[in-house]
Amino acid sequence: MVKKNQKRTPASLQPWIDARRRFHLSHEHVQMARELGMNPKKLGKLDNHHQELWKLPLPQFIRKLYSKRFGKERPNAVRTIQEMVVAKQAKKQSKKAAHDGARSMVDQRDDPTQ
């Protein structure tokens, strides 16, 4: 249920929220998996370490792939999905305000009544 002043989560990010809850991942692991380009719907087959003991648990597997690809243990700044949604909407609002401001300046300049 979405609270009155809370922003709606886009449908493209909802599978990541579900995967985080289902596989007991931290926000850091979700961000690393997203940066690696993983599919949240296919994390289940990577997390089968109880029957197949040779597989790493999913959080350790994500961390290993991340350090192998990016050469560091963790992202510089860890942000939750909700923080990313809020930041994206704030950026969109500022772009819209700048665009509207530029448009109003053009309208004033082109106004023949002045």
PDB file of C-alpha atoms in Angstrom:
ATOM      1  CA  MET A   1       0.000   0.000   0.000  1.00  0.00           C
ATOM      2  CA  VAL A   2       1.398   3.389  -0.975  1.00  0.00           C
ATOM      3  CA  LYS A   3       1.208   6.103   1.645  1.00  0.00           C
ATOM      4  CA  LYS A   4      -0.220   9.480   0.717  1.00  0.00           C
ATOM      5  CA  ASN A   5       3.077  11.389   0.494  1.00  0.00           C
ATOM      6  CA  GLN A   6       5.214   8.426  -0.609  1.00  0.00           C
ATOM      7  CA  LYS A   7       6.325   8.162  -4.239  1.00  0.00           C
ATOM      8  CA  ARG A   8       5.157   5.184  -6.302  1.00  0.00           C
ATOM      9  CA  THR A   9       7.777   2.622  -7.216  1.00  0.00           C
ATOM     10  CA  PRO A  10       8.062   2.109 -10.979  1.00  0.00           C
ATOM     11  CA  ALA A  11       7.055  -1.318 -12.256  1.00  0.00           C
ATOM     12  CA  SER A  12      10.572  -1.879 -13.603  1.00  0.00           C
ATOM     13  CA  LEU A  13      12.043  -1.691 -10.075  1.00  0.00           C
ATOM     14  CA  GLN A  14       9.385  -3.743  -8.279  1.00  0.00           C
ATOM     15  CA  PRO A  15      11.047  -7.112  -9.144  1.00  0.00           C
ATOM     16  CA  TRP A  16      14.201  -5.892  -7.366  1.00  0.00           C
ATOM     17  CA  ILE A  17      12.225  -5.108  -4.231  1.00  0.00           C
ATOM     18  CA  ASP A  18      10.616  -8.548  -4.373  1.00  0.00           C
ATOM     19  CA  ALA A  19      13.996 -10.251  -4.962  1.00  0.00           C
ATOM     20  CA  ARG A  20      15.512  -8.376  -2.036  1.00  0.00           C
ATOM     21  CA  ARG A  21      12.766  -9.614   0.241  1.00  0.00           C
ATOM     22  CA  ARG A  22      12.720 -13.164  -1.150  1.00  0.00           C
ATOM     23  CA  PHE A  23      16.461 -13.830  -1.087  1.00  0.00           C
ATOM     24  CA  HIS A  24      17.255 -11.775   2.062  1.00  0.00           C
ATOM     25  CA  LEU A  25      19.587  -9.414   0.210  1.00  0.00           C
ATOM     26  CA  SER A  26      20.808  -6.076   1.509  1.00  0.00           C
ATOM     27  CA  HIS A  27      20.411  -2.809  -0.380  1.00  0.00           C
ATOM     28  CA  GLU A  28      24.113  -3.064  -1.195  1.00  0.00           C
ATOM     29  CA  HIS A  29      23.682  -6.502  -2.803  1.00  0.00           C
ATOM     30  CA  VAL A  30      20.718  -5.283  -4.860  1.00  0.00           C
ATOM     31  CA  GLN A  31      22.697  -2.290  -6.112  1.00  0.00           C
ATOM     32  CA  MET A  32      25.680  -4.488  -7.007  1.00  0.00           C
ATOM     33  CA  ALA A  33      23.428  -6.964  -8.852  1.00  0.00           C
ATOM     34  CA  ARG A  34      21.777  -4.131 -10.786  1.00  0.00           C
ATOM     35  CA  GLU A  35      25.175  -2.689 -11.748  1.00  0.00           C
ATOM     36  CA  LEU A  36      26.231  -6.151 -12.917  1.00  0.00           C
ATOM     37  CA  GLY A  37      23.143  -6.320 -15.132  1.00  0.00           C
ATOM     38  CA  MET A  38      21.589  -9.319 -13.400  1.00  0.00           C
ATOM     39  CA  ASN A  39      17.945 -10.245 -13.938  1.00  0.00           C
ATOM     40  CA  PRO A  40      16.020 -10.233 -10.632  1.00  0.00           C
ATOM     41  CA  LYS A  41      13.656 -12.925 -11.874  1.00  0.00           C
ATOM     42  CA  LYS A  42      16.537 -15.359 -12.432  1.00  0.00           C
ATOM     43  CA  LEU A  43      18.280 -14.990  -9.071  1.00  0.00           C
ATOM     44  CA  GLY A  44      16.525 -18.121  -7.773  1.00  0.00           C
ATOM     45  CA  LYS A  45      18.586 -20.506  -9.851  1.00  0.00           C
ATOM     46  CA  LEU A  46      21.784 -18.830  -8.633  1.00  0.00           C
ATOM     47  CA  ASP A  47      20.732 -19.182  -4.982  1.00  0.00           C
ATOM     48  CA  ASN A  48      20.405 -22.962  -4.854  1.00  0.00           C
ATOM     49  CA  HIS A  49      23.293 -23.546  -2.429  1.00  0.00           C
ATOM     50  CA  HIS A  50      21.436 -25.879  -0.043  1.00  0.00           C
ATOM     51  CA  GLN A  51      21.106 -28.722  -2.556  1.00  0.00           C
ATOM     52  CA  GLU A  52      24.189 -27.898  -4.601  1.00  0.00           C
ATOM     53  CA  LEU A  53      26.905 -27.316  -2.031  1.00  0.00           C
ATOM     54  CA  TRP A  54      29.439 -26.201  -4.627  1.00  0.00           C
ATOM     55  CA  LYS A  55      27.412 -23.027  -5.247  1.00  0.00           C
ATOM     56  CA  LEU A  56      28.127 -19.941  -3.164  1.00  0.00           C
ATOM     57  CA  PRO A  57      25.249 -18.319  -1.306  1.00  0.00           C
ATOM     58  CA  LEU A  58      23.747 -15.556  -3.450  1.00  0.00           C
ATOM     59  CA  PRO A  59      25.099 -12.541  -1.493  1.00  0.00           C
ATOM     60  CA  GLN A  60      28.635 -13.939  -1.621  1.00  0.00           C
ATOM     61  CA  PHE A  61      28.260 -14.787  -5.315  1.00  0.00           C
ATOM     62  CA  ILE A  62      27.145 -11.230  -6.139  1.00  0.00           C
ATOM     63  CA  ARG A  63      30.026  -9.768  -4.112  1.00  0.00           C
ATOM     64  CA  LYS A  64      32.544 -12.038  -5.867  1.00  0.00           C
ATOM     65  CA  LEU A  65      31.293 -11.090  -9.350  1.00  0.00           C
ATOM     66  CA  TYR A  66      31.244  -7.397  -8.433  1.00  0.00           C
ATOM     67  CA  SER A  67      34.825  -7.400  -7.163  1.00  0.00           C
ATOM     68  CA  LYS A  68      35.961  -9.355 -10.223  1.00  0.00           C
ATOM     69  CA  ARG A  69      34.339  -6.922 -12.681  1.00  0.00           C
ATOM     70  CA  PHE A  70      34.804  -3.579 -10.925  1.00  0.00           C
ATOM     71  CA  GLY A  71      37.926  -4.255  -8.851  1.00  0.00           C
ATOM     72  CA  LYS A  72      36.375  -3.109  -5.571  1.00  0.00           C
ATOM     73  CA  GLU A  73      34.462  -4.837  -2.802  1.00  0.00           C
ATOM     74  CA  ARG A  74      31.418  -2.584  -2.727  1.00  0.00           C
ATOM     75  CA  PRO A  75      29.889   0.458  -4.454  1.00  0.00           C
ATOM     76  CA  ASN A  76      31.094   3.885  -3.346  1.00  0.00           C
ATOM     77  CA  ALA A  77      27.624   5.085  -2.345  1.00  0.00           C
ATOM     78  CA  VAL A  78      24.903   2.578  -1.499  1.00  0.00           C
ATOM     79  CA  ARG A  79      21.378   3.835  -2.214  1.00  0.00           C
ATOM     80  CA  THR A  80      18.090   2.072  -1.679  1.00  0.00           C
ATOM     81  CA  ILE A  81      15.634   1.671  -4.520  1.00  0.00           C
ATOM     82  CA  GLN A  82      13.303   4.153  -2.842  1.00  0.00           C
ATOM     83  CA  GLU A  83      16.120   6.723  -2.665  1.00  0.00           C
ATOM     84  CA  MET A  84      16.821   6.197  -6.369  1.00  0.00           C
ATOM     85  CA  VAL A  85      13.123   6.696  -7.196  1.00  0.00           C
ATOM     86  CA  VAL A  86      12.986   9.934  -5.194  1.00  0.00           C
ATOM     87  CA  ALA A  87      16.219  11.222  -6.781  1.00  0.00           C
ATOM     88  CA  LYS A  88      15.001  10.378 -10.274  1.00  0.00           C
ATOM     89  CA  GLN A  89      11.698  12.178  -9.711  1.00  0.00           C
ATOM     90  CA  ALA A  90      13.478  15.212  -8.221  1.00  0.00           C
ATOM     91  CA  LYS A  91      15.730  15.346 -11.282  1.00  0.00           C
ATOM     92  CA  LYS A  92      12.693  15.109 -13.534  1.00  0.00           C
ATOM     93  CA  GLN A  93      10.978  17.945 -11.658  1.00  0.00           C
ATOM     94  CA  SER A  94      14.059  20.190 -11.876  1.00  0.00           C
ATOM     95  CA  LYS A  95      14.374  19.511 -15.614  1.00  0.00           C
ATOM     96  CA  LYS A  96      10.689  20.325 -16.061  1.00  0.00           C
ATOM     97  CA  ALA A  97      11.067  23.552 -14.077  1.00  0.00           C
ATOM     98  CA  ALA A  98      14.125  24.567 -16.109  1.00  0.00           C
ATOM     99  CA  HIS A  99      12.310  23.765 -19.343  1.00  0.00           C
ATOM    100  CA  ASP A 100       9.229  25.725 -18.272  1.00  0.00           C
ATOM    101  CA  GLY A 101      11.430  28.651 -17.207  1.00  0.00           C
ATOM    102  CA  ALA A 102      13.207  28.697 -20.557  1.00  0.00           C
ATOM    103  CA  ARG A 103       9.894  28.458 -22.367  1.00  0.00           C
ATOM    104  CA  SER A 104       8.440  31.398 -20.441  1.00  0.00           C
ATOM    105  CA  MET A 105      11.523  33.498 -21.245  1.00  0.00           C
ATOM    106  CA  VAL A 106      11.100  32.719 -24.959  1.00  0.00           C
ATOM    107  CA  ASP A 107       7.396  33.563 -24.758  1.00  0.00           C
ATOM    108  CA  GLN A 108       8.185  36.919 -23.136  1.00  0.00           C
ATOM    109  CA  ARG A 109      10.784  37.735 -25.758  1.00  0.00           C
ATOM    110  CA  ASP A 110       8.459  36.836 -28.633  1.00  0.00           C
ATOM    111  CA  ASP A 111       5.457  38.664 -27.144  1.00  0.00           C
ATOM    112  CA  PRO A 112       4.482  41.427 -29.624  1.00  0.00           C
ATOM    113  CA  THR A 113       2.551  43.425 -26.990  1.00  0.00           C
ATOM    114  CA  GLN A 114       5.751  44.570 -25.282  1.00  0.00           C
TER     115      GLN A 114
END
